[in-house]
CSV table of C-alpha atoms in Angstrom, one decimal:
chain,number,residue,atom,x,y,z
L,1144,MET,CA,80.0,135.6,96.6
L,1145,ALA,CA,83.6,135.0,95.5
L,1146,ASN,CA,84.2,132.2,93.0
L,1147,GLN,CA,86.6,129.4,93.7
L,1148,SER,CA,89.6,131.1,92.0
L,1149,GLU,CA,89.1,134.2,94.1
L,1150,ARG,CA,88.7,132.2,97.2
L,1151,TYR,CA,92.0,130.4,96.4
L,1152,LEU,CA,93.8,133.7,96.1
L,1153,GLN,CA,92.2,134.8,99.4
L,1154,TYR,CA,93.5,131.5,100.9
L,1155,LEU,CA,97.1,132.3,99.7
L,1156,ASP,CA,96.9,135.7,101.2
L,1157,ALA,CA,95.6,134.3,104.5
L,1158,LEU,CA,98.7,132.1,104.8
L,1159,LEU,CA,100.8,135.2,105.3
L,1160,ASN,CA,99.1,136.0,108.6
L,1161,PRO,CA,97.9,134.1,111.7
L,1162,PHE,CA,94.9,132.0,110.8
L,1163,GLN,CA,92.5,129.4,112.2
L,1164,LYS,CA,93.3,125.9,111.0
L,1165,LEU,CA,90.5,123.7,109.8
L,1166,THR,CA,90.5,119.9,109.5
L,1167,LYS,CA,87.7,117.8,108.3
L,1168,VAL,CA,87.4,114.0,108.2
L,1169,GLU,CA,84.6,112.7,106.0
L,1170,PHE,CA,83.5,109.1,106.2
L,1171,LEU,CA,82.3,108.0,102.8
L,1172,GLN,CA,79.5,105.8,101.5
L,1173,PRO,CA,80.5,103.1,98.9
L,1174,ASP,CA,79.3,105.5,96.2
L,1175,ASN,CA,81.7,108.2,97.6
L,1176,SER,CA,78.9,110.4,99.0
L,1177,VAL,CA,79.5,111.6,102.6
L,1178,ALA,CA,77.9,109.5,105.3
L,1179,PHE,CA,79.1,111.7,108.2
L,1180,PHE,CA,82.0,113.9,109.0
L,1181,LEU,CA,84.1,115.1,111.9
L,1182,SER,CA,86.0,118.3,112.2
L,1183,ASN,CA,87.8,120.4,114.7
L,1184,GLU,CA,85.3,123.2,114.1
L,1185,ASN,CA,81.8,121.6,114.0
L,1186,GLY,CA,82.3,118.3,115.8
L,1187,TYR,CA,80.7,115.1,114.6
L,1188,ARG,CA,77.6,115.0,112.3
L,1189,ARG,CA,76.0,111.9,110.8
L,1190,GLY,CA,74.1,112.8,107.7
L,1191,TYR,CA,74.4,116.4,108.7
L,1192,ASN,CA,71.6,115.9,111.2
L,1193,PRO,CA,72.3,117.8,114.5
L,1194,LYS,CA,70.5,115.2,116.6
L,1195,TYR,CA,73.3,112.8,115.9
L,1196,GLN,CA,76.0,115.1,117.1
L,1197,SER,CA,78.7,113.6,119.3
L,1198,ALA,CA,81.4,115.0,121.6
L,1199,ALA,CA,84.1,113.6,119.4
L,1200,LEU,CA,86.6,115.9,117.8
L,1201,VAL,CA,89.8,115.6,115.7
L,1202,GLN,CA,92.6,115.8,118.2
L,1203,ASP,CA,95.9,115.1,116.5
L,1204,GLY,CA,97.7,113.3,113.7
L,1205,THR,CA,100.0,113.7,110.7
L,1206,LEU,CA,99.7,113.4,106.9
L,1207,ASN,CA,102.8,112.1,105.0
L,1208,VAL,CA,103.1,112.4,101.3
L,1209,SER,CA,105.9,111.1,99.1
L,1210,PHE,CA,106.4,111.0,95.3
L,1211,GLN,CA,106.7,107.5,93.9
L,1212,ASN,CA,104.9,105.0,91.7
L,1213,GLY,CA,102.3,103.3,93.8
L,1214,ALA,CA,101.3,104.3,97.4
L,1215,ARG,CA,102.0,108.0,98.0
L,1216,ARG,CA,99.8,109.1,100.9
L,1217,LYS,CA,99.3,108.0,104.4
L,1218,ALA,CA,98.0,109.6,107.6
L,1219,SER,CA,97.3,108.9,111.2
L,1220,ILE,CA,94.3,110.6,112.7
L,1221,LYS,CA,93.6,110.6,116.5
L,1222,LEU,CA,90.0,111.2,117.5
L,1223,SER,CA,88.3,111.6,120.9
L,1224,ASP,CA,85.6,108.9,121.2
L,1225,LEU,CA,83.9,109.4,124.6
L,1226,ASP,CA,80.6,108.0,123.4
L,1227,ASN,CA,82.0,105.2,121.2
L,1228,ALA,CA,80.7,106.8,118.0
L,1229,PHE,CA,83.9,105.6,116.2
L,1230,GLU,CA,84.3,102.0,117.3
L,1231,TYR,CA,85.7,99.8,114.6
L,1232,ASN,CA,83.2,96.9,114.3
L,1233,VAL,CA,80.9,95.3,111.7
L,1234,ASN,CA,77.9,97.5,112.7
L,1235,ASN,CA,79.8,100.8,112.5
L,1236,ILE,CA,83.1,101.5,110.8
L,1237,TRP,CA,84.4,98.4,109.1
L,1238,PHE,CA,86.5,96.9,106.3
L,1239,GLY,CA,86.7,99.0,103.2
L,1240,GLN,CA,85.6,102.2,104.9
L,1241,LYS,CA,86.8,105.1,102.8
L,1242,VAL,CA,87.8,108.3,104.6
L,1243,ARG,CA,88.4,111.7,102.9
L,1244,LEU,CA,90.8,114.1,104.7
L,1245,LEU,CA,90.6,117.8,104.0
L,1246,MET,CA,92.5,120.7,105.6
L,1247,GLY,CA,92.2,124.4,105.2
L,1248,LEU,CA,91.5,127.6,107.1
L,1249,VAL,CA,89.0,130.3,107.9
L,1250,LEU,CA,89.2,133.1,105.3
L,1251,PRO,CA,89.3,136.7,106.4
L,1252,ASP,CA,85.5,137.0,105.5
L,1253,GLY,CA,84.7,134.2,108.0
L,1254,THR,CA,84.0,131.5,105.5
L,1255,GLU,CA,85.6,128.1,105.5
L,1256,PHE,CA,88.1,127.0,102.8
L,1257,TYR,CA,89.1,123.4,102.5
L,1258,LEU,CA,91.5,121.6,100.2
L,1259,PRO,CA,91.5,117.8,99.7
L,1260,GLN,CA,94.6,115.9,101.0
L,1261,MET,CA,93.8,112.3,100.4
L,1262,VAL,CA,91.1,109.6,100.2
L,1263,GLY,CA,92.3,106.7,102.3
L,1264,LEU,CA,91.4,103.4,103.9
L,1265,ILE,CA,91.6,102.5,107.6
L,1266,LYS,CA,94.5,100.1,108.4
L,1267,ASN,CA,95.0,98.6,111.9
L,1268,PRO,CA,93.0,101.1,114.0
L,1269,GLN,CA,93.8,101.5,117.7
L,1270,SER,CA,91.9,102.6,120.7
L,1271,LEU,CA,93.0,103.8,124.1
L,1272,LEU,CA,90.9,104.1,127.2
L,1273,SER,CA,92.1,106.0,130.3
L,1274,GLU,CA,90.4,107.3,133.4
L,1275,ASN,CA,88.8,110.3,131.8
L,1276,SER,CA,89.2,109.8,128.1
L,1277,LYS,CA,88.9,107.5,125.2
L,1278,THR,CA,90.7,108.0,121.9
L,1279,VAL,CA,90.7,106.2,118.6
L,1280,THR,CA,93.6,106.4,116.2
L,1281,PHE,CA,92.8,105.6,112.5
L,1282,PRO,CA,96.0,105.0,110.4
L,1283,LEU,CA,95.0,105.8,106.8
L,1284,VAL,CA,96.6,104.5,103.7
L,1285,ASP,CA,95.7,105.7,100.2
L,1286,LYS,CA,93.6,103.6,97.9
L,1287,TRP,CA,96.7,101.9,96.4
L,1288,ALA,CA,96.2,99.5,99.4
L,1289,ASN,CA,93.2,98.1,97.6
L,1290,LEU,CA,95.6,97.0,94.8
L,1291,ASP,CA,98.9,96.0,96.4
L,1292,GLY,CA,97.7,93.3,98.7
L,1293,SER,CA,98.2,95.2,102.0
L,1294,LEU,CA,94.4,95.4,102.5
L,1295,PHE,CA,93.0,94.0,99.2
L,1296,GLY,CA,94.3,93.2,95.7
L,1297,ASN,CA,95.9,89.8,95.9
L,1298,LEU,CA,95.3,87.7,92.7
L,1299,THR,CA,93.7,84.3,93.2
L,1300,ASP,CA,94.3,83.2,89.6
L,1301,THR,CA,96.4,84.2,86.7
L,1302,TYR,CA,95.2,87.5,85.2
L,1303,THR,CA,96.2,88.3,81.6
L,1304,VAL,CA,96.0,91.6,79.7
L,1305,SER,CA,95.9,90.6,76.0
L,1306,GLN,CA,97.9,92.2,73.2
L,1307,ASN,CA,95.8,94.9,71.6
L,1308,SER,CA,96.7,97.3,68.7
L,1309,VAL,CA,93.9,99.7,69.6
L,1310,GLN,CA,94.9,103.2,70.9
L,1311,ASN,CA,94.4,103.7,74.6
L,1312,SER,CA,94.2,100.0,75.4
L,1313,ILE,CA,96.7,100.4,78.3
L,1314,TYR,CA,94.4,103.0,79.7
L,1315,THR,CA,91.4,100.6,79.2
L,1316,ALA,CA,93.3,97.8,80.8
L,1317,ILE,CA,94.0,99.9,83.9
L,1318,ALA,CA,90.5,101.2,84.1
L,1319,ASN,CA,89.1,97.6,83.8
L,1320,LEU,CA,91.4,96.5,86.6
L,1321,LEU,CA,89.8,99.1,88.9
L,1322,LYS,CA,86.3,98.0,87.8
L,1323,THR,CA,87.0,94.4,88.9
L,1324,SER,CA,84.7,93.1,91.7
L,1325,GLN,CA,86.4,93.0,95.0
L,1326,TYR,CA,84.2,90.0,95.9
L,1327,ASP,CA,84.9,87.5,93.0
L,1328,HIS,CA,87.6,89.3,91.0
L,1329,LYS,CA,85.4,89.3,87.9
L,1330,PRO,CA,84.4,92.3,85.8
L,1331,THR,CA,81.4,94.2,87.2
L,1332,SER,CA,79.2,97.2,86.4
L,1333,ASP,CA,78.2,97.5,90.1
L,1334,ILE,CA,79.9,100.6,91.4
L,1335,LEU,CA,79.4,99.4,94.9
L,1336,ALA,CA,81.4,96.2,94.2
L,1337,MET,CA,84.3,97.7,92.2
L,1338,ILE,CA,87.9,97.9,93.6
L,1339,ASP,CA,87.8,101.6,92.8
L,1340,ASN,CA,84.7,103.3,91.3
L,1341,VAL,CA,86.4,106.6,90.8
L,1342,SER,CA,87.5,107.0,87.1
L,1343,PRO,CA,91.2,107.2,86.7
L,1344,ILE,CA,92.8,110.3,85.1
L,1345,PHE,CA,95.1,109.6,82.1
L,1346,THR,CA,97.4,112.0,80.4
L,1347,ASN,CA,96.8,112.7,76.7
L,1348,TYR,CA,100.5,113.0,76.1
L,1349,TYR,CA,100.8,109.5,74.5
L,1350,ASP,CA,97.7,109.8,72.3
L,1351,ASN,CA,98.5,109.3,68.6
L,1352,LYS,CA,102.2,108.7,69.4
L,1353,THR,CA,103.6,105.5,67.8
L,1354,TYR,CA,106.7,103.4,67.7
L,1355,ASP,CA,108.0,100.4,65.8
L,1356,VAL,CA,107.7,96.9,67.3
L,1357,LYS,CA,110.4,94.5,66.3
L,1358,ASP,CA,110.3,90.7,66.4
L,1359,GLY,CA,112.9,88.4,68.0
L,1360,ASP,CA,115.5,88.6,65.3
L,1361,GLY,CA,115.4,92.4,65.3
L,1362,SER,CA,113.5,93.0,62.1
L,1363,GLN,CA,110.7,95.5,62.0
L,1364,THR,CA,107.2,94.1,62.0
L,1365,ARG,CA,104.7,96.9,62.6
L,1366,THR,CA,104.0,100.3,63.9
L,1367,VAL,CA,101.8,100.6,67.0
L,1368,TYR,CA,100.3,103.2,69.2
L,1369,MET,CA,102.3,103.9,72.4
L,1370,THR,CA,99.1,103.4,74.4
L,1371,ALA,CA,98.5,99.9,72.9
L,1372,VAL,CA,99.4,96.7,74.8
L,1373,PRO,CA,102.1,95.3,72.5
L,1374,TYR,CA,102.2,91.8,73.9
L,1375,ASN,CA,100.3,89.6,76.4
L,1376,ILE,CA,101.2,90.5,80.0
L,1377,SER,CA,100.3,88.2,82.9
L,1378,ARG,CA,100.5,88.0,86.6
L,1379,ASP,CA,100.0,84.7,88.4
L,1380,GLY,CA,97.9,84.1,91.5
L,1381,GLY,CA,99.8,85.3,94.5
L,1382,SER,CA,100.7,88.5,92.7
L,1383,THR,CA,98.7,91.7,93.0
L,1384,PHE,CA,96.5,94.0,90.9
L,1385,GLY,CA,99.0,96.7,91.9
L,1386,GLN,CA,101.9,94.9,90.2
L,1387,LEU,CA,99.8,94.6,87.0
L,1388,VAL,CA,99.0,98.3,87.1
L,1389,LEU,CA,102.8,99.1,87.5
L,1390,ASP,CA,103.6,96.7,84.6
L,1391,LEU,CA,101.2,98.6,82.3
L,1392,ASN,CA,102.4,102.0,83.5
L,1393,GLU,CA,106.0,100.9,82.9
L,1394,MET,CA,105.3,100.3,79.2
L,1395,LEU,CA,104.7,104.0,78.9
L,1396,ALA,CA,107.5,105.1,81.3
L,1397,GLY,CA,104.8,107.0,83.1
L,1398,THR,CA,104.3,108.1,86.7
L,1399,ILE,CA,101.3,106.8,88.6
L,1400,GLY,CA,99.6,107.1,92.0
L,1401,TYR,CA,96.6,108.5,93.7
L,1402,ASP,CA,96.2,112.3,93.8
L,1403,PRO,CA,94.8,114.3,96.8
L,1404,ALA,CA,91.2,114.0,95.5
L,1405,GLY,CA,91.4,110.2,95.5
L,1406,ALA,CA,91.7,109.5,91.7
L,1407,LEU,CA,94.4,107.3,90.2
L,1408,ARG,CA,96.5,109.5,88.0
L,1409,LEU,CA,98.9,108.6,85.2
L,1410,ASP,CA,101.2,111.3,84.0
L,1411,PRO,CA,104.1,111.2,81.5
L,1412,SER,CA,107.6,111.2,82.8
L,1413,GLN,CA,108.7,112.5,79.4
L,1414,THR,CA,107.3,116.0,80.1
L,1415,ASP,CA,108.8,116.0,83.6
L,1416,ILE,CA,112.3,116.7,82.3
L,1417,ASN,CA,112.2,120.4,82.1
L,1418,ASP,CA,111.1,121.7,85.5
L,1419,ILE,CA,111.1,125.3,84.4
L,1420,GLU,CA,107.6,124.8,83.1
L,1421,LYS,CA,106.2,123.7,86.5
L,1422,PRO,CA,104.3,126.1,88.7
L,1423,VAL,CA,106.0,127.4,91.9
L,1424,LEU,CA,103.4,126.6,94.6
L,1425,TRP,CA,105.0,128.8,97.2
L,1426,GLN,CA,107.8,131.3,97.4
L,1427,PHE,CA,109.7,131.5,100.7
L,1428,THR,CA,111.0,135.0,100.9
L,1429,GLN,CA,112.0,137.5,103.6
L,1430,ARG,CA,108.6,139.1,103.2
L,1431,ASN,CA,106.7,136.1,104.5
L,1432,SER,CA,107.0,134.4,107.8
L,1433,ASN,CA,106.4,130.8,106.7
L,1434,LEU,CA,110.0,129.6,106.6
L,1435,SER,CA,111.4,128.8,110.0
L,1436,GLN,CA,114.4,126.6,109.1
L,1437,ILE,CA,116.2,125.1,106.1
L,1438,SER,CA,118.9,122.4,106.2
L,1439,GLU,CA,120.9,121.3,103.2
L,1440,THR,CA,122.7,118.1,102.4
L,1441,ILE,CA,125.0,117.7,99.3
L,1442,LYS,CA,124.4,114.1,98.1
L,1443,ASN,CA,127.3,113.7,95.8
L,1444,ASP,CA,127.2,109.9,96.0
L,1445,GLN,CA,123.8,110.1,94.2
L,1446,VAL,CA,125.0,112.1,91.2
L,1447,TYR,CA,125.2,110.4,87.8
L,1448,ASN,CA,126.0,112.0,84.4
L,1449,ASP,CA,125.3,109.0,82.1
L,1450,VAL,CA,122.3,106.7,82.2
L,1451,ILE,CA,121.7,103.5,80.2
L,1452,ILE,CA,118.3,101.8,80.2
L,1453,SER,CA,118.2,98.4,78.5
L,1454,GLY,CA,115.0,96.5,77.7
L,1455,GLY,CA,113.8,93.0,77.2
L,1456,GLY,CA,110.2,92.7,76.3
L,1457,ASN,CA,109.6,90.2,73.5
L,1458,THR,CA,112.8,90.8,71.6
L,1459,SER,CA,116.1,88.8,71.8
L,1460,GLY,CA,118.2,91.3,69.8
L,1461,GLY,CA,118.2,93.8,72.7
L,1462,VAL,CA,117.0,97.4,72.9
L,1463,TRP,CA,118.5,100.2,74.8
L,1464,GLY,CA,118.6,104.0,75.3
L,1465,ARG,CA,121.3,106.2,76.7
L,1466,ALA,CA,121.3,109.8,77.9
L,1467,SER,CA,124.6,111.6,78.8
L,1468,ASN,CA,125.4,115.0,80.2
L,1469,ASN,CA,127.9,116.7,78.0
L,1470,ASP,CA,126.7,120.2,78.8
L,1471,PRO,CA,129.7,122.5,79.2
L,1472,ASN,CA,127.6,124.7,81.5
L,1473,SER,CA,127.0,121.8,84.0
L,1474,ASP,CA,129.2,121.4,87.0
L,1475,THR,CA,128.6,117.6,86.9
L,1476,SER,CA,129.1,117.0,83.2
L,1477,ILE,CA,131.3,114.1,82.0
L,1478,GLN,CA,133.9,116.6,81.0
L,1479,ALA,CA,133.9,118.2,84.5
L,1480,ILE,CA,133.9,115.1,86.8
L,1481,GLY,CA,134.5,112.1,84.6
L,1482,LEU,CA,132.1,109.4,83.4
L,1483,LYS,CA,129.7,108.2,86.1
L,1484,THR,CA,127.2,105.7,84.7
L,1485,TYR,CA,123.9,104.4,86.1
L,1486,ARG,CA,122.5,101.3,84.3
L,1487,GLU,CA,119.1,99.6,84.8
L,1488,THR,CA,117.3,96.9,82.9
L,1489,LYS,CA,113.5,97.0,82.3
L,1490,ALA,CA,112.2,93.6,81.4
L,1491,ASN,CA,108.9,95.0,80.0
L,1492,TYR,CA,110.7,97.5,77.7
L,1493,PHE,CA,110.8,96.3,74.1
L,1494,ASN,CA,111.4,99.5,72.2
L,1495,SER,CA,114.3,102.0,72.2
L,1496,LYS,CA,111.9,105.0,72.6
L,1497,GLN,CA,110.8,103.6,76.0
L,1498,CYS,CA,114.4,103.1,77.1
L,1499,LEU,CA,115.4,106.5,75.9
L,1500,ALA,CA,112.5,108.3,77.6
L,1501,LEU,CA,113.3,106.8,81.0
L,1502,ALA,CA,117.1,107.4,80.5
L,1503,GLU,CA,116.4,111.1,79.9
L,1504,TYR,CA,114.0,111.3,82.9
L,1505,TYR,CA,116.6,109.6,85.2
L,1506,LEU,CA,119.4,111.7,83.9
L,1507,LYS,CA,117.5,114.9,84.7
L,1508,ARG,CA,117.0,113.7,88.3
L,1509,LYS,CA,120.5,112.3,88.8
L,1510,THR,CA,122.9,114.7,87.0
L,1511,VAL,CA,122.1,117.7,89.2
L,1512,LEU,CA,124.3,118.0,92.2
L,1513,GLN,CA,121.9,116.5,94.7
L,1514,LYS,CA,121.2,119.3,97.1
L,1515,SER,CA,118.6,117.8,99.4
L,1516,VAL,CA,116.9,120.4,101.5
L,1517,ASN,CA,114.6,120.1,104.5
L,1518,ILE,CA,112.3,123.0,105.0
L,1519,THR,CA,110.4,123.6,108.2
L,1520,SER,CA,107.6,126.1,107.9
L,1521,SER,CA,104.1,127.0,109.1
L,1522,GLN,CA,101.3,124.9,107.8
L,1523,MET,CA,100.1,125.1,104.2
L,1524,PHE,CA,97.5,122.9,102.5
L,1525,HIS,CA,98.0,123.3,98.7
L,1526,LEU,CA,101.4,121.7,98.3
L,1527,VAL,CA,101.6,118.7,95.9
L,1528,GLU,CA,104.5,116.2,95.4
L,1529,ASN,CA,106.7,116.6,92.3
L,1530,GLN,CA,105.9,120.3,92.1
L,1531,LEU,CA,108.1,123.3,93.0
L,1532,VAL,CA,108.7,125.7,95.8
L,1533,SER,CA,111.3,128.4,95.8
L,1534,VAL,CA,113.5,129.8,98.6
L,1535,GLN,CA,115.3,133.1,98.7
L,1536,ARG,CA,118.7,132.3,100.2
L,1537,THR,CA,119.6,135.4,102.1
L,1538,ASP,CA,122.6,133.5,103.5
L,1539,LYS,CA,124.3,133.4,100.0
L,1540,PRO,CA,125.9,136.2,98.1
L,1541,GLY,CA,123.3,138.1,96.1
L,1542,SER,CA,120.4,136.5,97.9
L,1543,PRO,CA,119.6,134.1,95.0
L,1544,THR,CA,116.2,132.4,94.7
L,1545,GLU,CA,116.6,128.7,94.4
L,1546,ARG,CA,113.9,126.3,93.1
L,1547,HIS,CA,113.3,123.0,94.7
L,1548,LEU,CA,111.3,120.0,93.6
L,1549,ILE,CA,109.1,118.5,96.4
L,1550,ASN,CA,109.9,114.9,97.1
L,1551,SER,CA,107.9,114.5,100.2
L,1552,PHE,CA,106.2,116.5,103.0
L,1553,SER,CA,104.7,115.9,106.4
L,1554,LEU,CA,101.8,118.0,107.6
L,1555,PRO,CA,100.2,118.1,111.1
L,1556,ILE,CA,96.5,117.4,111.2
L,1557,GLY,CA,96.1,119.2,114.5
L,1558,GLU,CA,95.8,123.0,114.7
L,1559,THR,CA,99.4,123.5,115.9
L,1560,GLY,CA,102.8,122.4,114.7
L,1561,ALA,CA,105.1,123.0,111.8
L,1562,MET,CA,105.2,121.2,108.5
L,1563,THR,CA,108.3,119.8,107.0
L,1564,ILE,CA,109.2,119.6,103.3
L,1565,ASN,CA,111.9,117.5,101.7
L,1566,ALA,CA,113.0,118.7,98.3
L,1567,THR,CA,115.8,118.5,95.8
L,1568,SER,CA,117.4,121.5,94.1
L,1569,VAL,CA,116.5,122.1,90.5
L,1570,THR,CA,119.0,122.8,87.8
L,1571,ASP,CA,117.7,122.5,84.3
L,1572,ILE,CA,120.2,120.8,82.0
L,1573,PRO,CA,119.3,121.9,78.4
L,1574,ASN,CA,121.8,119.8,76.5
L,1575,PHE,CA,121.6,116.0,76.7
L,1576,THR,CA,123.5,113.7,74.3
L,1577,VAL,CA,121.2,110.8,73.5
L,1578,THR,CA,121.8,107.5,71.6
L,1579,SER,CA,119.8,104.3,71.3
L,1580,SER,CA,119.6,100.9,69.7
L,1581,SER,CA,117.5,102.5,66.9
L,1582,GLY,CA,120.3,104.8,66.0
L,1583,VAL,CA,118.9,108.0,67.5
């Protein structure tokens, strides 16, 4: 039997030819085990016991994914429900029900191959009864909805994360937030009561990295780990757990959100500057039939070649970081089009390294001529936001291959229909000029 890597390569080959689309909707127990599932291939099974099979099937729907801090994934799934197996009530499917969405295809050897797309929560379900049919539509939102107050996550009292000089304390603080009881907002070891009992995934990029913390008059006081909470941070009642998580992530200038498998993932923006190191998840060429249409918009109003990030934190002297595009090989450098500055203030930034990291990240995204492309193609199930696809542009002299960073995509859940991908052209700018309040 082929291993998972071999099966993945078989899946990529299968995309080049007509294939049978598979969709599976798994309804999860609180411990994340599968209670029952529904698919377009096998129908409905509770506990995998055939005597509970229903006439229900996955009919239609759409998955939408966008790259941002916070909520990234949402879907709408339409099910047939002739025998009321999927009624939304307290004795059946109810508040807090987690749903795992998987999509894939039948491999050439006849076996099924699925890839996870999201783990979501049902929000505002709808049912429709007509003369000969009954359908249920389950809008799904990713598990960030348990943090941002849209389903759960509103704070009843002030929640404070205390200053800590121990490495990885930001990670510990985020993990502890997820382990809070959804019933009384107190710490709990009961995995069935936790806001999210799936362990978050933290980058090791920040481990053992340090910076200097300065007091209010600007004098140096101590050196701390980047992953330490440098000062007390609080959110009052009426705020949300999600805002606290974003505050903690902002201290690192990281990117954070739920991944396709349903784990909260924190990655560094600092390593996101050079896109050349990212994998290309799919190459649209004349040799494959996936690409059906591409449209391009030049967003010259969104181009900036100078970025200044100023901080506040617990200092009164002011910290800042600045990144400028003076690359003579860039069409949008300061020398080519003039100085175009973007400025932003981050109240939780207290160190120039934080400001500089975000300034470089923003400049990378804003200094390229914003060629926004919309790609219409046949369905694929392995694409991930903030990764690359490439397109061979046969309409341009020399048929160049252009790389594009995925901002968002929309994928049909039904067996038919095209997917759409929104992406931004990638041009690596190797020469930034950087300055900061620390004299970099």
